[in-house]
Amino acid sequence: MEWWKKSCIYQIYPKSFQDSNHDGIGDIEGIRSRLPYLKKLGVEILWITPMYASPQKDNGYDIADYYSIDPMFGTMEKFDQLVKEAHEMGLKIMMDIVVNHTSTQHAWFKDILKNKDKSKYKDYYIIKEGNQGKTPNNWESMFGGSAWEPLYDGSYYLHLFDVTQADLNWECDELRSEIYVMMNMWLKKGVDGFRLDVINLISKQQDFLDDEISSPKGKRFYANGPRIHEFLKEMNKEVFAHYPCVSVGEMMSMTPEKAVEYTHPSSEEVDMIFSFKHLKVDFANEDRWTRQPANIKEMITILNDWQISINEGNGWNSLVWSNHDQPRVVSRFGSEYEYHQESAKMLATVMHCLKGTPYIYQGEEIGMLNAGLNEINQYKDIETLNIYHERINKGINHEKVMDGIMYQSRDNARTPMQWNLKDYSGFSNVQPWLEMGKRKDICVESALADKNNVFYHYQKLIQLRKDEELLIEGEYTYIESNNDHVWVYTRTLKDKKWLVINNFSDQKENCTIEINEQDKANEVIISNYLDNDLDIHFKTLRPYESIVYNII
Ligand code: ISL
Ligand code: CA
């Protein structure tokens, strides 16, 4: 079995993980100092978001030099030492690589500004003539506004994200080779794999037509574009195939059918994809910035559909509640106060018992919550600031705009990691680059001191996945339960069967579980309440109750 199927991936957002030199910004030394903590949790792969040299307009997703570490995080020597120490402790390192675009501070782009038409790098980016003094087409940036920015002579470059993130031209053979050489360099150094940022956007349909259908405009002409499979097969052959590495494609506009095309072993593209469909069930009218109560039934339906289709197609799933772009999961689908621990544990159990590779985003393991920042000037995220101005300019009132931002802003997940009850939660001795979240009582030190804390629940789930082949290879089956708030499923391997019951509601819920009449439970494997009975056919579940039974 591939090693990455069994492992749990922990995502580190280095800027906000641990500051070692007290400049308010997390760094490599900070990560190194916390390896024992991660080891204790039991995770096996550390995915670290970009630490390359960057002007940090989009917190490192705007890379200026793929070959160096940003001084704010440390040096290449420090990075090498981190990899070495992690390996000695049995931890693997997954790099985050951004090859859909570079920063406009990258030497290639700067060369164009300097040498203009003489620059050999003009073909590395997507540069088009304007259309009678206007942009080449009506495509929009994901972060608001036009996706085109004028260059020096009436032509425009494409940027699907911020204006400082220029899209690379994957049609250019030389560009592709340079990217593969660079990726090989990191693998040779000893890193264990890549998370590939927005990788299914790299192949753009070449006629660059106007678009009135997708949102943002243009998306259907580049998401899963015409040459995407060809490019990924090439990347696999040139890079991944030479190392026992893992490759995760972050992809939007995904369906399980498409996911199978990318992850089926015979496709030789990527090992798994990271996608978001189930994390849109609290958007009103598909508008992320206007919230509605989460539609749990829809979420269960989506996740269930992915489990079934991916397994049937022999692909592989990523199991994800949160990352650095998403609100905190307990704030979103759980309870911030009364059932904080119960709901955080339930959410953990649901994901970790599904088939696929689970991800934990830093702080999720202690149930960290949304930031609670209510002033726009407390926000740093470029997307949040762009959206704020765009919506205010459209005449939407400030309170409504802030309501959306407080719930959805990416900064919710980016406030510094809370280690202890000291100033700045032990993240730093000085005011951090982004304000601390409002709920300072939730921290690692308090979590570790309480044997019933959600931290130990995650630790147990991670260990269960190491011990029980059933959780890795076992078949997933949906079980009817006549209650929209409840998700019941089984995992089965040979003659072993586990029943997983989860209540997503903050109320007591009754349900009848449509499992075989003769099935009986003989053991509770894990639960978020201490006293469970062994009845598995009819249950009155307590708020956010979650139980895993062994079935005989
Ligand atoms: O942030 C989002 C809302 O959830 C997404 O639309 C996000 O922009 C998308 O998932 C792509 O994300 C990745 O690429 C971006 C970067 O800003 C994100 O941080 C990164 O995860 C551009 O590189
Ligand atoms: Ca620092």
PDB file of N, CA, C and O in Angstrom, residues 420-479:
ATOM      1  N   ASN A 420      -0.230  28.793  24.746  1.00  0.00           N
ATOM      2  CA  ASN A 420      -0.426  28.815  26.193  1.00  0.00           C
ATOM      3  C   ASN A 420      -1.191  30.068  26.605  1.00  0.00           C
ATOM      4  O   ASN A 420      -1.694  30.796  25.739  1.00  0.00           O
ATOM      5  N   LEU A 421      -1.272  30.312  27.896  1.00  0.00           N
ATOM      6  CA  LEU A 421      -2.107  31.427  28.375  1.00  0.00           C
ATOM      7  C   LEU A 421      -1.302  32.713  28.577  1.00  0.00           C
ATOM      8  O   LEU A 421      -1.813  33.715  29.070  1.00  0.00           O
ATOM      9  N   LYS A 422      -0.033  32.685  28.183  1.00  0.00           N
ATOM     10  CA  LYS A 422       0.790  33.898  28.320  1.00  0.00           C
ATOM     11  C   LYS A 422       0.388  34.937  27.267  1.00  0.00           C
ATOM     12  O   LYS A 422      -0.474  34.691  26.433  1.00  0.00           O
ATOM     13  N   ASP A 423       1.094  36.082  27.258  1.00  0.00           N
ATOM     14  CA  ASP A 423       0.826  37.117  26.254  1.00  0.00           C
ATOM     15  C   ASP A 423       0.974  36.520  24.861  1.00  0.00           C
ATOM     16  O   ASP A 423       1.871  35.705  24.622  1.00  0.00           O
ATOM     17  N   TYR A 424       0.149  36.977  23.966  1.00  0.00           N
ATOM     18  CA  TYR A 424       0.162  36.504  22.574  1.00  0.00           C
ATOM     19  C   TYR A 424       0.164  34.973  22.501  1.00  0.00           C
ATOM     20  O   TYR A 424       0.740  34.368  21.609  1.00  0.00           O
ATOM     21  N   SER A 425      -0.448  34.373  23.486  1.00  0.00           N
ATOM     22  CA  SER A 425      -0.643  32.915  23.526  1.00  0.00           C
ATOM     23  C   SER A 425       0.633  32.116  23.317  1.00  0.00           C
ATOM     24  O   SER A 425       0.605  30.994  22.825  1.00  0.00           O
ATOM     25  N   GLY A 426       1.772  32.727  23.688  1.00  0.00           N
ATOM     26  CA  GLY A 426       3.035  31.991  23.554  1.00  0.00           C
ATOM     27  C   GLY A 426       3.491  31.846  22.114  1.00  0.00           C
ATOM     28  O   GLY A 426       4.484  31.189  21.830  1.00  0.00           O
ATOM     29  N   PHE A 427       2.789  32.503  21.201  1.00  0.00           N
ATOM     30  CA  PHE A 427       3.217  32.457  19.797  1.00  0.00           C
ATOM     31  C   PHE A 427       4.452  33.325  19.619  1.00  0.00           C
ATOM     32  O   PHE A 427       5.382  32.976  18.883  1.00  0.00           O
ATOM     33  N   SER A 428       4.478  34.452  20.312  1.00  0.00           N
ATOM     34  CA  SER A 428       5.566  35.416  20.175  1.00  0.00           C
ATOM     35  C   SER A 428       5.578  36.256  21.439  1.00  0.00           C
ATOM     36  O   SER A 428       4.621  36.224  22.224  1.00  0.00           O
ATOM     37  N   ASN A 429       6.665  37.046  21.638  1.00  0.00           N
ATOM     38  CA  ASN A 429       6.679  37.976  22.777  1.00  0.00           C
ATOM     39  C   ASN A 429       6.175  39.347  22.383  1.00  0.00           C
ATOM     40  O   ASN A 429       6.039  40.223  23.214  1.00  0.00           O
ATOM     41  N   VAL A 430       5.973  39.541  21.078  1.00  0.00           N
ATOM     42  CA  VAL A 430       5.553  40.862  20.594  1.00  0.00           C
ATOM     43  C   VAL A 430       4.243  40.735  19.820  1.00  0.00           C
ATOM     44  O   VAL A 430       3.822  39.633  19.475  1.00  0.00           O
ATOM     45  N   GLN A 431       3.640  41.878  19.541  1.00  0.00           N
ATOM     46  CA  GLN A 431       2.402  41.905  18.752  1.00  0.00           C
ATOM     47  C   GLN A 431       2.630  41.172  17.419  1.00  0.00           C
ATOM     48  O   GLN A 431       3.480  41.568  16.643  1.00  0.00           O
ATOM     49  N   PRO A 432       1.869  40.112  17.172  1.00  0.00           N
ATOM     50  CA  PRO A 432       2.079  39.359  15.924  1.00  0.00           C
ATOM     51  C   PRO A 432       1.631  40.124  14.678  1.00  0.00           C
ATOM     52  O   PRO A 432       0.898  41.103  14.790  1.00  0.00           O
ATOM     53  N   TRP A 433       2.026  39.610  13.538  1.00  0.00           N
ATOM     54  CA  TRP A 433       1.697  40.249  12.241  1.00  0.00           C
ATOM     55  C   TRP A 433       0.188  40.369  12.032  1.00  0.00           C
ATOM     56  O   TRP A 433      -0.277  41.280  11.365  1.00  0.00           O
ATOM     57  N   LEU A 434      -0.571  39.440  12.602  1.00  0.00           N
ATOM     58  CA  LEU A 434      -2.038  39.483  12.530  1.00  0.00           C
ATOM     59  C   LEU A 434      -2.518  39.342  13.967  1.00  0.00           C
ATOM     60  O   LEU A 434      -1.921  38.609  14.756  1.00  0.00           O
ATOM     61  N   GLU A 435      -3.610  40.041  14.298  1.00  0.00           N
ATOM     62  CA  GLU A 435      -4.104  39.965  15.681  1.00  0.00           C
ATOM     63  C   GLU A 435      -4.378  38.535  16.127  1.00  0.00           C
ATOM     64  O   GLU A 435      -4.695  37.676  15.320  1.00  0.00           O
ATOM     65  N   MET A 436      -4.316  38.346  17.424  1.00  0.00           N
ATOM     66  CA  MET A 436      -4.693  37.053  17.986  1.00  0.00           C
ATOM     67  C   MET A 436      -6.218  36.914  17.884  1.00  0.00           C
ATOM     68  O   MET A 436      -6.939  37.903  17.889  1.00  0.00           O
ATOM     69  N   GLY A 437      -6.673  35.662  17.812  1.00  0.00           N
ATOM     70  CA  GLY A 437      -8.112  35.422  17.839  1.00  0.00           C
ATOM     71  C   GLY A 437      -8.683  35.827  19.191  1.00  0.00           C
ATOM     72  O   GLY A 437      -7.955  35.953  20.177  1.00  0.00           O
ATOM     73  N   LYS A 438      -9.998  36.014  19.241  1.00  0.00           N
ATOM     74  CA  LYS A 438     -10.640  36.491  20.482  1.00  0.00           C
ATOM     75  C   LYS A 438     -10.679  35.422  21.583  1.00  0.00           C
ATOM     76  O   LYS A 438     -10.649  35.741  22.756  1.00  0.00           O
ATOM     77  N   ARG A 439     -10.746  34.158  21.221  1.00  0.00           N
ATOM     78  CA  ARG A 439     -10.916  33.118  22.247  1.00  0.00           C
ATOM     79  C   ARG A 439      -9.576  32.551  22.708  1.00  0.00           C
ATOM     80  O   ARG A 439      -9.150  31.465  22.309  1.00  0.00           O
ATOM     81  N   LYS A 440      -8.943  33.327  23.611  1.00  0.00           N
ATOM     82  CA  LYS A 440      -7.586  32.976  24.040  1.00  0.00           C
ATOM     83  C   LYS A 440      -7.548  31.788  25.002  1.00  0.00           C
ATOM     84  O   LYS A 440      -6.500  31.217  25.262  1.00  0.00           O
ATOM     85  N   ASP A 441      -8.720  31.435  25.540  1.00  0.00           N
ATOM     86  CA  ASP A 441      -8.740  30.316  26.496  1.00  0.00           C
ATOM     87  C   ASP A 441      -8.445  28.980  25.810  1.00  0.00           C
ATOM     88  O   ASP A 441      -8.061  28.009  26.465  1.00  0.00           O
ATOM     89  N   ILE A 442      -8.620  28.944  24.487  1.00  0.00           N
ATOM     90  CA  ILE A 442      -8.363  27.683  23.782  1.00  0.00           C
ATOM     91  C   ILE A 442      -6.882  27.646  23.400  1.00  0.00           C
ATOM     92  O   ILE A 442      -6.433  28.416  22.554  1.00  0.00           O
ATOM     93  N   CYS A 443      -6.119  26.800  24.065  1.00  0.00           N
ATOM     94  CA  CYS A 443      -4.683  26.754  23.757  1.00  0.00           C
ATOM     95  C   CYS A 443      -4.127  25.355  24.036  1.00  0.00           C
ATOM     96  O   CYS A 443      -4.744  24.544  24.733  1.00  0.00           O
ATOM     97  N   VAL A 444      -2.952  25.113  23.493  1.00  0.00           N
ATOM     98  CA  VAL A 444      -2.336  23.785  23.592  1.00  0.00           C
ATOM     99  C   VAL A 444      -2.071  23.390  25.042  1.00  0.00           C
ATOM    100  O   VAL A 444      -2.371  22.270  25.454  1.00  0.00           O
ATOM    101  N   GLU A 445      -1.549  24.335  25.816  1.00  0.00           N
ATOM    102  CA  GLU A 445      -1.207  23.995  27.203  1.00  0.00           C
ATOM    103  C   GLU A 445      -2.440  23.503  27.974  1.00  0.00           C
ATOM    104  O   GLU A 445      -2.382  22.467  28.649  1.00  0.00           O
ATOM    105  N   SER A 446      -3.538  24.226  27.847  1.00  0.00           N
ATOM    106  CA  SER A 446      -4.767  23.800  28.553  1.00  0.00           C
ATOM    107  C   SER A 446      -5.283  22.483  27.979  1.00  0.00           C
ATOM    108  O   SER A 446      -5.784  21.631  28.717  1.00  0.00           O
ATOM    109  N   ALA A 447      -5.158  22.340  26.652  1.00  0.00           N
ATOM    110  CA  ALA A 447      -5.644  21.108  26.012  1.00  0.00           C
ATOM    111  C   ALA A 447      -4.882  19.903  26.560  1.00  0.00           C
ATOM    112  O   ALA A 447      -5.472  18.895  26.954  1.00  0.00           O
ATOM    113  N   LEU A 448      -3.564  20.032  26.615  1.00  0.00           N
ATOM    114  CA  LEU A 448      -2.756  18.880  27.050  1.00  0.00           C
ATOM    115  C   LEU A 448      -3.007  18.528  28.511  1.00  0.00           C
ATOM    116  O   LEU A 448      -2.831  17.380  28.922  1.00  0.00           O
ATOM    117  N   ALA A 449      -3.439  19.520  29.301  1.00  0.00           N
ATOM    118  CA  ALA A 449      -3.653  19.277  30.728  1.00  0.00           C
ATOM    119  C   ALA A 449      -4.974  18.552  31.013  1.00  0.00           C
ATOM    120  O   ALA A 449      -5.232  18.166  32.147  1.00  0.00           O
ATOM    121  N   ASP A 450      -5.808  18.401  29.994  1.00  0.00           N
ATOM    122  CA  ASP A 450      -7.128  17.809  30.213  1.00  0.00           C
ATOM    123  C   ASP A 450      -7.255  16.533  29.382  1.00  0.00           C
ATOM    124  O   ASP A 450      -7.341  16.574  28.164  1.00  0.00           O
ATOM    125  N   LYS A 451      -7.278  15.393  30.071  1.00  0.00           N
ATOM    126  CA  LYS A 451      -7.220  14.135  29.316  1.00  0.00           C
ATOM    127  C   LYS A 451      -8.464  13.895  28.445  1.00  0.00           C
ATOM    128  O   LYS A 451      -8.448  13.057  27.557  1.00  0.00           O
ATOM    129  N   ASN A 452      -9.516  14.669  28.687  1.00  0.00           N
ATOM    130  CA  ASN A 452     -10.711  14.542  27.838  1.00  0.00           C
ATOM    131  C   ASN A 452     -10.756  15.555  26.708  1.00  0.00           C
ATOM    132  O   ASN A 452     -11.762  15.682  26.018  1.00  0.00           O
ATOM    133  N   ASN A 453      -9.676  16.279  26.531  1.00  0.00           N
ATOM    134  CA  ASN A 453      -9.696  17.341  25.514  1.00  0.00           C
ATOM    135  C   ASN A 453      -9.712  16.782  24.101  1.00  0.00           C
ATOM    136  O   ASN A 453      -9.226  15.677  23.832  1.00  0.00           O
ATOM    137  N   VAL A 454     -10.239  17.595  23.190  1.00  0.00           N
ATOM    138  CA  VAL A 454     -10.302  17.226  21.771  1.00  0.00           C
ATOM    139  C   VAL A 454      -8.925  16.821  21.224  1.00  0.00           C
ATOM    140  O   VAL A 454      -8.817  15.959  20.347  1.00  0.00           O
ATOM    141  N   PHE A 455      -7.845  17.405  21.777  1.00  0.00           N
ATOM    142  CA  PHE A 455      -6.499  17.024  21.329  1.00  0.00           C
ATOM    143  C   PHE A 455      -6.311  15.512  21.425  1.00  0.00           C
ATOM    144  O   PHE A 455      -5.826  14.871  20.487  1.00  0.00           O
ATOM    145  N   TYR A 456      -6.712  14.938  22.567  1.00  0.00           N
ATOM    146  CA  TYR A 456      -6.490  13.496  22.761  1.00  0.00           C
ATOM    147  C   TYR A 456      -7.434  12.653  21.895  1.00  0.00           C
ATOM    148  O   TYR A 456      -7.136  11.505  21.569  1.00  0.00           O
ATOM    149  N   HIS A 457      -8.536  13.260  21.527  1.00  0.00           N
ATOM    150  CA  HIS A 457      -9.465  12.584  20.618  1.00  0.00           C
ATOM    151  C   HIS A 457      -8.806  12.457  19.230  1.00  0.00           C
ATOM    152  O   HIS A 457      -8.808  11.382  18.625  1.00  0.00           O
ATOM    153  N   TYR A 458      -8.208  13.539  18.785  1.00  0.00           N
ATOM    154  CA  TYR A 458      -7.469  13.479  17.514  1.00  0.00           C
ATOM    155  C   TYR A 458      -6.324  12.476  17.615  1.00  0.00           C
ATOM    156  O   TYR A 458      -6.083  11.689  16.704  1.00  0.00           O
ATOM    157  N   GLN A 459      -5.616  12.523  18.728  1.00  0.00           N
ATOM    158  CA  GLN A 459      -4.480  11.609  18.909  1.00  0.00           C
ATOM    159  C   GLN A 459      -4.948  10.156  18.786  1.00  0.00           C
ATOM    160  O   GLN A 459      -4.317   9.328  18.123  1.00  0.00           O
ATOM    161  N   LYS A 460      -6.090   9.888  19.389  1.00  0.00           N
ATOM    162  CA  LYS A 460      -6.617   8.523  19.358  1.00  0.00           C
ATOM    163  C   LYS A 460      -7.051   8.130  17.938  1.00  0.00           C
ATOM    164  O   LYS A 460      -6.783   7.010  17.479  1.00  0.00           O
ATOM    165  N   LEU A 461      -7.709   9.055  17.253  1.00  0.00           N
ATOM    166  CA  LEU A 461      -8.139   8.758  15.878  1.00  0.00           C
ATOM    167  C   LEU A 461      -6.928   8.477  14.975  1.00  0.00           C
ATOM    168  O   LEU A 461      -6.952   7.574  14.139  1.00  0.00           O
ATOM    169  N   ILE A 462      -5.892   9.282  15.150  1.00  0.00           N
ATOM    170  CA  ILE A 462      -4.687   9.108  14.318  1.00  0.00           C
ATOM    171  C   ILE A 462      -4.073   7.732  14.594  1.00  0.00           C
ATOM    172  O   ILE A 462      -3.664   7.009  13.693  1.00  0.00           O
ATOM    173  N   GLN A 463      -4.044   7.374  15.879  1.00  0.00           N
ATOM    174  CA  GLN A 463      -3.491   6.067  16.246  1.00  0.00           C
ATOM    175  C   GLN A 463      -4.363   4.929  15.688  1.00  0.00           C
ATOM    176  O   GLN A 463      -3.830   3.920  15.187  1.00  0.00           O
ATOM    177  N   LEU A 464      -5.668   5.115  15.754  1.00  0.00           N
ATOM    178  CA  LEU A 464      -6.571   4.074  15.232  1.00  0.00           C
ATOM    179  C   LEU A 464      -6.275   3.805  13.757  1.00  0.00           C
ATOM    180  O   LEU A 464      -6.290   2.671  13.294  1.00  0.00           O
ATOM    181  N   ARG A 465      -6.017   4.875  13.014  1.00  0.00           N
ATOM    182  CA  ARG A 465      -5.720   4.689  11.590  1.00  0.00           C
ATOM    183  C   ARG A 465      -4.407   3.935  11.371  1.00  0.00           C
ATOM    184  O   ARG A 465      -4.227   3.250  10.374  1.00  0.00           O
ATOM    185  N   LYS A 466      -3.494   4.077  12.334  1.00  0.00           N
ATOM    186  CA  LYS A 466      -2.235   3.332  12.198  1.00  0.00           C
ATOM    187  C   LYS A 466      -2.444   1.846  12.523  1.00  0.00           C
ATOM    188  O   LYS A 466      -1.792   0.986  11.954  1.00  0.00           O
ATOM    189  N   ASP A 467      -3.359   1.592  13.451  1.00  0.00           N
ATOM    190  CA  ASP A 467      -3.524   0.216  13.927  1.00  0.00           C
ATOM    191  C   ASP A 467      -4.537  -0.588  13.118  1.00  0.00           C
ATOM    192  O   ASP A 467      -4.488  -1.808  13.103  1.00  0.00           O
ATOM    193  N   GLU A 468      -5.513   0.085  12.531  1.00  0.00           N
ATOM    194  CA  GLU A 468      -6.646  -0.630  11.939  1.00  0.00           C
ATOM    195  C   GLU A 468      -6.673  -0.503  10.431  1.00  0.00           C
ATOM    196  O   GLU A 468      -7.053   0.541   9.889  1.00  0.00           O
ATOM    197  N   GLU A 469      -6.335  -1.550   9.762  1.00  0.00           N
ATOM    198  CA  GLU A 469      -6.359  -1.553   8.306  1.00  0.00           C
ATOM    199  C   GLU A 469      -7.754  -1.213   7.776  1.00  0.00           C
ATOM    200  O   GLU A 469      -7.900  -0.633   6.700  1.00  0.00           O
ATOM    201  N   LEU A 470      -8.750  -1.594   8.575  1.00  0.00           N
ATOM    202  CA  LEU A 470     -10.132  -1.322   8.183  1.00  0.00           C
ATOM    203  C   LEU A 470     -10.365   0.152   7.861  1.00  0.00           C
ATOM    204  O   LEU A 470     -11.088   0.496   6.928  1.00  0.00           O
ATOM    205  N   LEU A 471      -9.723   1.035   8.640  1.00  0.00           N
ATOM    206  CA  LEU A 471      -9.942   2.465   8.402  1.00  0.00           C
ATOM    207  C   LEU A 471      -9.267   2.933   7.112  1.00  0.00           C
ATOM    208  O   LEU A 471      -9.634   3.950   6.545  1.00  0.00           O
ATOM    209  N   ILE A 472      -8.287   2.215   6.643  1.00  0.00           N
ATOM    210  CA  ILE A 472      -7.584   2.626   5.424  1.00  0.00           C
ATOM    211  C   ILE A 472      -8.237   1.959   4.201  1.00  0.00           C
ATOM    212  O   ILE A 472      -8.643   2.627   3.263  1.00  0.00           O
ATOM    213  N   GLU A 473      -8.363   0.655   4.283  1.00  0.00           N
ATOM    214  CA  GLU A 473      -8.801  -0.100   3.103  1.00  0.00           C
ATOM    215  C   GLU A 473     -10.274  -0.490   3.120  1.00  0.00           C
ATOM    216  O   GLU A 473     -10.835  -0.870   2.103  1.00  0.00           O
ATOM    217  N   GLY A 474     -10.875  -0.434   4.308  1.00  0.00           N
ATOM    218  CA  GLY A 474     -12.246  -0.953   4.452  1.00  0.00           C
ATOM    219  C   GLY A 474     -13.243  -0.247   3.556  1.00  0.00           C
ATOM    220  O   GLY A 474     -13.140   0.955   3.296  1.00  0.00           O
ATOM    221  N   GLU A 475     -14.236  -1.002   3.128  1.00  0.00           N
ATOM    222  CA  GLU A 475     -15.263  -0.443   2.255  1.00  0.00           C
ATOM    223  C   GLU A 475     -16.171   0.505   3.038  1.00  0.00           C
ATOM    224  O   GLU A 475     -16.522   0.253   4.180  1.00  0.00           O
ATOM    225  N   TYR A 476     -16.559   1.579   2.399  1.00  0.00           N
ATOM    226  CA  TYR A 476     -17.480   2.553   2.998  1.00  0.00           C
ATOM    227  C   TYR A 476     -18.909   2.239   2.545  1.00  0.00           C
ATOM    228  O   TYR A 476     -19.140   2.026   1.352  1.00  0.00           O
ATOM    229  N   THR A 477     -19.860   2.212   3.488  1.00  0.00           N
ATOM    230  CA  THR A 477     -21.268   2.029   3.111  1.00  0.00           C
ATOM    231  C   THR A 477     -22.137   3.017   3.875  1.00  0.00           C
ATOM    232  O   THR A 477     -22.025   3.152   5.098  1.00  0.00           O
ATOM    233  N   TYR A 478     -23.013   3.691   3.151  1.00  0.00           N
ATOM    234  CA  TYR A 478     -23.955   4.636   3.770  1.00  0.00           C
ATOM    235  C   TYR A 478     -25.099   3.862   4.406  1.00  0.00           C
ATOM    236  O   TYR A 478     -25.613   2.910   3.812  1.00  0.00           O
ATOM    237  N   ILE A 479     -25.498   4.256   5.612  1.00  0.00           N
ATOM    238  CA  ILE A 479     -26.612   3.582   6.295  1.00  0.00           C
ATOM    239  C   ILE A 479     -27.742   4.591   6.528  1.00  0.00           C
ATOM    240  O   ILE A 479     -27.501   5.667   7.088  1.00  0.00           O
TER     241      ILE A 479
END
